[in-house]
Coordinates of C-alpha atoms and ligand atoms in Angstrom, one line a residue:
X1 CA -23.3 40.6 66.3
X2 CA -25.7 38.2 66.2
X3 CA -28.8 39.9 64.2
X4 CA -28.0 41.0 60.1
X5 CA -28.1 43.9 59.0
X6 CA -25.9 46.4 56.7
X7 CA -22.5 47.6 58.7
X8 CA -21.0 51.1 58.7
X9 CA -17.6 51.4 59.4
X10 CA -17.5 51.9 63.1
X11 CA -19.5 48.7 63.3
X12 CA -17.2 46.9 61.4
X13 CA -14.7 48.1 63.5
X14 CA -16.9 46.7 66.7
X15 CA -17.3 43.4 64.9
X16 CA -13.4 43.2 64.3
X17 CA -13.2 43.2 68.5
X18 CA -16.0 40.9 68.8
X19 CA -14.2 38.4 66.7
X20 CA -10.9 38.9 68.0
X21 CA -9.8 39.6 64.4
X22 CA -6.5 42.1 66.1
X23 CA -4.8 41.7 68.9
X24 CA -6.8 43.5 71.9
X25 CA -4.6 46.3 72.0
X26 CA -4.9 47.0 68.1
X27 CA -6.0 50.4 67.3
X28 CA -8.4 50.1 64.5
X29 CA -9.2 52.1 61.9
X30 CA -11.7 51.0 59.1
X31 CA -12.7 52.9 55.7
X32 CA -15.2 51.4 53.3
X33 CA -13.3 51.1 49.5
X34 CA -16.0 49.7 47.9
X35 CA -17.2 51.1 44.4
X36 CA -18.7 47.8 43.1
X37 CA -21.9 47.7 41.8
X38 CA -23.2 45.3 44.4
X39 CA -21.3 45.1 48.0
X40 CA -19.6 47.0 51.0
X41 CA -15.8 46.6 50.8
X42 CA -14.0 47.7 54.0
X43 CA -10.3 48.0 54.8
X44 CA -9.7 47.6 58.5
X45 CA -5.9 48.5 59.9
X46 CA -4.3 48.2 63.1
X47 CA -2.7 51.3 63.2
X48 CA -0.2 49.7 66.0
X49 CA 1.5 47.5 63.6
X50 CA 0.0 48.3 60.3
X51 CA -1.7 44.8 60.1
X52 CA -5.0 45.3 57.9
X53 CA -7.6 43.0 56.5
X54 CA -10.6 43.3 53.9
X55 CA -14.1 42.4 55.4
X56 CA -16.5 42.0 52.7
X57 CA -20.5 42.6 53.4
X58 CA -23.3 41.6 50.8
X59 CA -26.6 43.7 51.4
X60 CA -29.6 42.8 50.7
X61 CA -30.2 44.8 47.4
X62 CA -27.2 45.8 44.7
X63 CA -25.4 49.8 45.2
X64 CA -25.8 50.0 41.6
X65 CA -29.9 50.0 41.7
X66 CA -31.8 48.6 44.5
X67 CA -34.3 47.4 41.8
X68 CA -31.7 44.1 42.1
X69 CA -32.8 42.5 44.9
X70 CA -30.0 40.1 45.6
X71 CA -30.2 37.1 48.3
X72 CA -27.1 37.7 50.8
X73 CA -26.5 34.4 50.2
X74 CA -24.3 35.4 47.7
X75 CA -21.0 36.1 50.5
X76 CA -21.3 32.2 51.1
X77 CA -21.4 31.4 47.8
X78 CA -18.3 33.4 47.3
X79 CA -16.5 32.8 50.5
X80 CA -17.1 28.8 49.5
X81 CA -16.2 29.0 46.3
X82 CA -12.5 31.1 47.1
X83 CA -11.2 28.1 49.0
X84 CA -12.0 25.8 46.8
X85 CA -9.9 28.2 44.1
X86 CA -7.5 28.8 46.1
X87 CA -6.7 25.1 46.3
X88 CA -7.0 24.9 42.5
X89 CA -5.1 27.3 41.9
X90 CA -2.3 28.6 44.2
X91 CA -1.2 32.1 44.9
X92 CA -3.4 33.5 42.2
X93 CA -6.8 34.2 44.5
X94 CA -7.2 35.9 47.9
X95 CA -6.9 33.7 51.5
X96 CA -10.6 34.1 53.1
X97 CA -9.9 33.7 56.9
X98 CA -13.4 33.3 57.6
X99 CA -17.0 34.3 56.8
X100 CA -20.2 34.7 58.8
X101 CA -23.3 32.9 57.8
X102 CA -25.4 35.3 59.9
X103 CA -23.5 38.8 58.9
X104 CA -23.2 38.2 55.6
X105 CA -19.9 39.0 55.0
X106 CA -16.4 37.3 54.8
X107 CA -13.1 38.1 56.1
X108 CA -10.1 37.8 54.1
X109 CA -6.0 39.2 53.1
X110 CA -5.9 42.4 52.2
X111 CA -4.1 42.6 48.5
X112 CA -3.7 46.6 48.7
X113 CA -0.2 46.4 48.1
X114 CA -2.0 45.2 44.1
X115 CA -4.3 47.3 42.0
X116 CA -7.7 46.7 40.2
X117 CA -6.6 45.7 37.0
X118 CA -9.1 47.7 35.2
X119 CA -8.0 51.1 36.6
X120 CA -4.0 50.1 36.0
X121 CA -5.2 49.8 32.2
X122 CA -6.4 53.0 32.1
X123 CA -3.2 53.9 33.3
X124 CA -2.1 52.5 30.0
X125 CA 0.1 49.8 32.5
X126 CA 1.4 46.5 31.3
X127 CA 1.4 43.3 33.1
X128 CA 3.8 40.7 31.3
X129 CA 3.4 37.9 33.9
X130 CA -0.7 38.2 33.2
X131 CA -1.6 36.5 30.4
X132 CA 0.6 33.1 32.1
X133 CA -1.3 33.7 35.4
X134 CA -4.7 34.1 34.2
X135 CA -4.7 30.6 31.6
X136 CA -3.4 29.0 34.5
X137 CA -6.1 30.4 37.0
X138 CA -8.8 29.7 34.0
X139 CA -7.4 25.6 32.9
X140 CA -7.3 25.4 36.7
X141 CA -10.4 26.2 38.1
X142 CA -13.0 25.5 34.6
X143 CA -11.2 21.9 34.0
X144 CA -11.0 20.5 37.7
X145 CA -14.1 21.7 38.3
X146 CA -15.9 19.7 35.5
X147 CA -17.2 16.4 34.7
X148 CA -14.4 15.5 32.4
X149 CA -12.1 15.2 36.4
X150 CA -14.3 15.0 39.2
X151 CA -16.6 12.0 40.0
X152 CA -19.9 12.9 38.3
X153 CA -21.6 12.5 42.1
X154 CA -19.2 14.8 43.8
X155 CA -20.2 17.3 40.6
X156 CA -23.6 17.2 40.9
X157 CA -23.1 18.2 45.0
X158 CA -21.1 20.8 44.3
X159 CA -24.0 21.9 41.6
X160 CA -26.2 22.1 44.2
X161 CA -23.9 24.1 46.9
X162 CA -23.4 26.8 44.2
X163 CA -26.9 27.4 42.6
X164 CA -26.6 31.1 42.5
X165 CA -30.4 31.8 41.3
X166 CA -30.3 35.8 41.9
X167 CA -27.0 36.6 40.2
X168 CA -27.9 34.1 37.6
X169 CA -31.1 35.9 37.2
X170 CA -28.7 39.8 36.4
X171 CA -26.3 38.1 34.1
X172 CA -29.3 36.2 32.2
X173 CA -31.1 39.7 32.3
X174 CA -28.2 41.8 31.4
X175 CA -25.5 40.2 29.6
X176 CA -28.5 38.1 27.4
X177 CA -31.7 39.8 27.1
X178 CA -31.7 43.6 27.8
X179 CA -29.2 44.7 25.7
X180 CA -30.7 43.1 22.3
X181 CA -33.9 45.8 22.8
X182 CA -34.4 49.1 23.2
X183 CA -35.3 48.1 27.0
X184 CA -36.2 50.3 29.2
X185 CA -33.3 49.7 31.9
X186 CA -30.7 50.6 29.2
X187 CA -28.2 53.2 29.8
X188 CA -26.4 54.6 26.3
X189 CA -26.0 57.5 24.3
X190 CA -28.3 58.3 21.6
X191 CA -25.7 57.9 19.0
X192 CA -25.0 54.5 20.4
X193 CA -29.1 54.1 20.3
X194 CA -29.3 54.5 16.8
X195 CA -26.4 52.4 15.3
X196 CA -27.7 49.8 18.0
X197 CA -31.5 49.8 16.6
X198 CA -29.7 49.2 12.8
X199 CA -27.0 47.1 13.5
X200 CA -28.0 44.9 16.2
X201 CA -32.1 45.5 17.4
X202 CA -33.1 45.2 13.7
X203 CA -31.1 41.8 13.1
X204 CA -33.3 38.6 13.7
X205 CA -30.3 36.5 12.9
X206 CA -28.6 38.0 15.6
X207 CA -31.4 37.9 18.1
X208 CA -31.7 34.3 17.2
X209 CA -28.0 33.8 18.2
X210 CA -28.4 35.5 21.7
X211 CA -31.8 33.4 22.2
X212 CA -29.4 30.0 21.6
X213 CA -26.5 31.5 24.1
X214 CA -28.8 32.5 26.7
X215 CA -30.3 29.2 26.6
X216 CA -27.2 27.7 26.6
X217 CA -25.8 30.1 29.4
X218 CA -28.9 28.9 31.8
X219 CA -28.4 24.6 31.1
X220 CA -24.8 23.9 30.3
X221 CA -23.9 23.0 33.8
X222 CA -20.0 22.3 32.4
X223 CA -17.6 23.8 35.3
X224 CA -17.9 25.7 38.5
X225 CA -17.4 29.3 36.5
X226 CA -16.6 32.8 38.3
X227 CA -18.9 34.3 36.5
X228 CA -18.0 38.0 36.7
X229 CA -13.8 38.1 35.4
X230 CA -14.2 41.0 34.0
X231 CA -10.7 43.2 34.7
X232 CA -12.7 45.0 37.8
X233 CA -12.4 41.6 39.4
X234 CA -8.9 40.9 38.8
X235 CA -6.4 42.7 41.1
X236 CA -2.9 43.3 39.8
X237 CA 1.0 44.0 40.1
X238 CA 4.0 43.3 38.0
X239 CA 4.8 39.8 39.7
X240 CA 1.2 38.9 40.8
X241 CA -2.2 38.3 39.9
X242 CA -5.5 37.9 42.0
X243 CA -8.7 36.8 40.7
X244 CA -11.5 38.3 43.1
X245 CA -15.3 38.5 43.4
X246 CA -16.7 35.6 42.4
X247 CA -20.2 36.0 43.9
X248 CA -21.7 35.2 40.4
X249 CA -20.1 31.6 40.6
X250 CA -22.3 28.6 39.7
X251 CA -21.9 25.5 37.7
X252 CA -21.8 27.1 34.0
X253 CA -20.1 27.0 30.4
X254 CA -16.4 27.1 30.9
X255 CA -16.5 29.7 27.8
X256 CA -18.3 32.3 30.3
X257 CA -15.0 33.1 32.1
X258 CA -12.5 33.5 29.3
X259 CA -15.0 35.9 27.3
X260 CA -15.1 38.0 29.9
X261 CA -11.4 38.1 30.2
X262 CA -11.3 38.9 26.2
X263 CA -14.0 41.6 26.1
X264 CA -11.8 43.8 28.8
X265 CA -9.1 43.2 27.3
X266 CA -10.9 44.6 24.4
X267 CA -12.5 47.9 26.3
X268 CA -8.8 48.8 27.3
X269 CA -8.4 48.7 23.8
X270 CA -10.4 50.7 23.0
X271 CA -9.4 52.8 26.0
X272 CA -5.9 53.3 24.6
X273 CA -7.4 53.9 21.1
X274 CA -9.4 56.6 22.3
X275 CA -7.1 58.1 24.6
X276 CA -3.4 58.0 24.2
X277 CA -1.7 60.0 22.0
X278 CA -0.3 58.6 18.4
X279 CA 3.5 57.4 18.8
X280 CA 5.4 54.6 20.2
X281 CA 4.0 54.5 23.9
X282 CA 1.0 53.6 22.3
X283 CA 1.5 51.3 19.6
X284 CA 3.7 49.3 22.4
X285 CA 1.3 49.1 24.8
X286 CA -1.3 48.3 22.4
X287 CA 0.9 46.2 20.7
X288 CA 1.1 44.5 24.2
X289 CA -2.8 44.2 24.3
X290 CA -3.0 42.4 20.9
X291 CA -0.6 40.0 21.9
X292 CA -2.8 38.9 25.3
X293 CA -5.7 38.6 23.5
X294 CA -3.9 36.2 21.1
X295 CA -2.1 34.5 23.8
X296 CA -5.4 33.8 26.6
X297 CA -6.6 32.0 24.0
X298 CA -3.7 30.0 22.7
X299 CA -2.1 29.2 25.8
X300 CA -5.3 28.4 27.8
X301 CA -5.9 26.1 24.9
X302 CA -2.7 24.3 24.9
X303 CA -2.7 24.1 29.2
X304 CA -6.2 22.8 28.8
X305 CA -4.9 20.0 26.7
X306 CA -1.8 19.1 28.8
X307 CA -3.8 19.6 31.9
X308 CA -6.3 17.3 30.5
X309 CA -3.8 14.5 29.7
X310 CA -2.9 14.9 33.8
X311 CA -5.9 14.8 34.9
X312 CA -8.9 13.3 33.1
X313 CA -11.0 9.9 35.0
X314 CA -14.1 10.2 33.1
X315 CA -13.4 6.6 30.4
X316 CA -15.4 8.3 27.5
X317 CA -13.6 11.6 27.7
X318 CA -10.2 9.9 27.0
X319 CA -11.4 8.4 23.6
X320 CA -9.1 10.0 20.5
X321 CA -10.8 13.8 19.4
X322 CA -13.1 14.1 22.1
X323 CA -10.8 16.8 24.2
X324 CA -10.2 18.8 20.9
X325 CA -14.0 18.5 20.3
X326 CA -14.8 19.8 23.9
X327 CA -12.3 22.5 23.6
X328 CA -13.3 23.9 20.1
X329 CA -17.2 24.2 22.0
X330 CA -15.4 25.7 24.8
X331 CA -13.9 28.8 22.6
X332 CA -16.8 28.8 20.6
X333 CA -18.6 29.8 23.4
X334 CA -15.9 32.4 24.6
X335 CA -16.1 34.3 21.3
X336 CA -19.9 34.4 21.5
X337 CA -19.7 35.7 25.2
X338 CA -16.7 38.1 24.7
X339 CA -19.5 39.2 22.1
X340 CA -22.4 39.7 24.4
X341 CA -19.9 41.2 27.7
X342 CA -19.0 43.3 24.2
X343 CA -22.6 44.8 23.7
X344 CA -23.8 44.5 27.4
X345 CA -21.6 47.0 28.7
X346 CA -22.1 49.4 26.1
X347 CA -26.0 49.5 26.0
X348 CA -27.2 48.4 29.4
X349 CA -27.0 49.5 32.6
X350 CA -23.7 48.3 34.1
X351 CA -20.8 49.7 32.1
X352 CA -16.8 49.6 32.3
X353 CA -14.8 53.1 32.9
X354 CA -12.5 51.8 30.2
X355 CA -15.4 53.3 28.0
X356 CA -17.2 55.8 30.0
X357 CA -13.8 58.0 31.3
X358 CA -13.0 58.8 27.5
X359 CA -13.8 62.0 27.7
X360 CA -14.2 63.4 23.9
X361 CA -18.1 61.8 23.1
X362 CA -17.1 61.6 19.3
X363 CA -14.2 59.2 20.4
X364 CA -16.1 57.5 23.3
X365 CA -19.1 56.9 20.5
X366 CA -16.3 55.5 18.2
X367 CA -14.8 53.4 20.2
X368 CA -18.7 52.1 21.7
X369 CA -19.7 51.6 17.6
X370 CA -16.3 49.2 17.2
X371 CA -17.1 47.2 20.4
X372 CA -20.6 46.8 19.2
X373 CA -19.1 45.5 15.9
X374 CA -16.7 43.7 17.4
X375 CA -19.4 42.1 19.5
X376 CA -21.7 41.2 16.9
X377 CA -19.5 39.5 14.6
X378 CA -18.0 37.5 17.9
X379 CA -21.5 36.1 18.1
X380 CA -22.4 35.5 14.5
X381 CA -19.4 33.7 13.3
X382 CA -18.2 32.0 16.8
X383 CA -18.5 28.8 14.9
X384 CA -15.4 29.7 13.2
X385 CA -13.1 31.5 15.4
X386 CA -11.1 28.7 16.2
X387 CA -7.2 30.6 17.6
X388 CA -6.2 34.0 19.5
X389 CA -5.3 35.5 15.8
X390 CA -9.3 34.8 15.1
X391 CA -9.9 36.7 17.7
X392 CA -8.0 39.6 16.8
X393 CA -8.2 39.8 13.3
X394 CA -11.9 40.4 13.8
X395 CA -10.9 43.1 15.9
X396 CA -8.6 44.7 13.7
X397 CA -10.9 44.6 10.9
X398 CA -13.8 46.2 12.8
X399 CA -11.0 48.9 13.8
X400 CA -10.0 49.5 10.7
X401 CA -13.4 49.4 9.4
X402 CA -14.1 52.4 12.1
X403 CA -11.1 54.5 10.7
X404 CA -11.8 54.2 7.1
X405 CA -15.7 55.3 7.9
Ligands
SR1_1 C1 -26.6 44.6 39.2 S1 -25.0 44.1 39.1 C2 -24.4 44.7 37.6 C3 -23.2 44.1 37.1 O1 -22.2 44.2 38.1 C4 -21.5 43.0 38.3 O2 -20.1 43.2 38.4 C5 -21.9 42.1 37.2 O3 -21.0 42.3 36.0 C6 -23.3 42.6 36.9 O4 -23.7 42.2 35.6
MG2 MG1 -18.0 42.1 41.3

């Protein structure tokens, strides 16, 4: 196929031939898995000897709302930036086996023996090996990336051959701007409205604070960031852990990807809150919650140290108290965007089923007020959430604070 344009699933099936993807006597069969807010997933198998593959297609506007007109670029920028994660860190992204500059759209393993994380934690699932997978994927790929390792020419290349203007252009719009007003584009209920306009709309301070982080969002080029780990982006089984999707990826702060891995952890929470009934099922599993929350930050904390003993060229960086100092910005900035993914995905437009599949609206509205809480304090007081207990105390006490009410 030598001409663009958006692929169906017997076309994908014609472009597998073309590119001699199975063997010539494969019999292929191709569904579309997709439910993404932005691209075409498809699962091709050869029904012969139940080989499969994932090709993924980026179209030229997003599924969610074709108001997002997003540059196909995008599959490059994602296809790129998976090898160079998959170097960083091993066995814990997808192989891409090849991507096509004119189609739009990568090839790469097929991970269905796994399952998106965010749907096994509305299962109420645990994942033990996670929280050791995920600070290892996170020291890896934020730390090598940045100008504290890699020769600040090389950087400022690699700056260049991930400027992701479009997606940069949604996250700035959605995670920063549109939920802090009653814009137009929002999407929440009117119970959510009103405690919104009184506890965040009507709070300059706060507005303030999300003027400085989307400001700092949009100039700290500090490490080649995913930009999208929310748990819809992470696939997952007992023994394994894939990090997927990083079509958002661009040199940002480090903090971007480990708030996004704290807010979800937060909305299955708030999931299990919500949902499961009282007993010891669900003080485990949400005893099991607490204690990643705790541990992503601790233990990305102390890899990020040892990993920055290893690895750190840059003269100035080795000078006594300058890793702690870059560190403590680093989770600074986590808590204040763990508070913004917090309050994006309650109020605007792009929101997580953890939330939306409770299905009693006085619970659901609970559980949205506590995130919103959460969130806001996350932002206001970031300058002093320092460990994982910070973290969750805050959480607690905006819990508690919603049961006592
Ligand atoms: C228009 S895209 C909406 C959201 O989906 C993606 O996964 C990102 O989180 C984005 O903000
Ligand atoms: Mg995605």
């Amino acid at each position: 196929m030598s001409k663009y344009f958006v692929m169906k699933e017997k076309d994908v099936i014609e472009y597998c031939k073309q590119q001699n993807l199975f063997p010539s006597d494969a019999e292929l069969n191709c569904i579309e898995i997709g439910d993404g807010n932005l691209n075409y997933i498809f699962k091709v198998t050869d029904q012969r000897s139940s080989k499969s593959l994932i090709i993924k297609q980026a179209g030229p506007v997003a599924r969610i709302s074709d108001e997002f007109k997003v540059s196909p670029d995008r599959n490059r920028i994602e296809s790129e930036i998976l090898k160079i994660q998959y170097e960083l860190a091993p066995g814990l992204v997808p192989k891409v086996y090849q991507y096509d500059l004119e189609m739009n759209c990568c090839v790469m393993e097929d991970l269905s023996d796994h399952k998106i994380m965010r749907q096994a934690l509305i299962e109420h699932q645990q994942f033990p090996l996670f929280v050791e997978h995920i600070t290892t994927f996170l020291c890896n790929t934020l730390l090598l990336t940045s100008d504290v390792v890699v020769d600040h020419k090389r950087k400022k290349e690699l700056v260049k051959q991930f400027i992701n203007p479009d997606l940069c252009e949604i996250t700035e719009d959605l995670v920063y701007t549109e939920p802090f007003f009653d814009c137009p584009r929002n999407d929440l209920l009117d119970v959510t409205k009103e405690f919104a306009k009184q506890e965040l709309w009507s709070d300059s301070n706060l507005l303030l604070e999300t003027a400085k982080l989307k400001f700092e969002f949009m100039t700290n080029a500090q490490a080649l960031i995913h930009g999208d780990l929310h748990t819809g982006s992470i696939f997952v089984k007992p023994d394994s852990t894939k990090v997927i999707d990083p079509e958002f990826a661009f040199y940002g702060p480090a903090g971007y990807d480990v708030g996004n891995v704290i807010a979800n952890l937060i909305f299955a929470y708030q999931n299990a809150e919500a949902t499961m009934e009282e007993g010891s099922q669900k003080s485990d599993y949400q005893n099991w919650l607490e204690t990643a929350i705790v541990q992503t930050i601790d233990l990305f904390k102390s890899k990020f140290l040892s990993l920055w003993q290893q690895k750190v060229t840059e003269r100035v960086a080795t000078y006594p108290g300058f890793a702690q100092y870059y560190l403590d910005s680093i989770i600074r900035d986590t808590a204040a965007v763990a508070g913004c993914e917090l309050c994006r995905r309650i109020i605007g437009i792009a929101h997580v089923k953890d939330i939306t599949t409770i299905q009693d609206v006085s619970r659901r509205a609970a559980a949205e007020r506590v995130c919103l809480s959460i969130g806001k304090r996350f932002i206001l007081e970031r300058n002093q959430i320092r460990t994982g207990a910070d973290f969750l105390n805050i959480v607690k006490a905006c819990q508690d604070a919603a049961l006592k009410a």
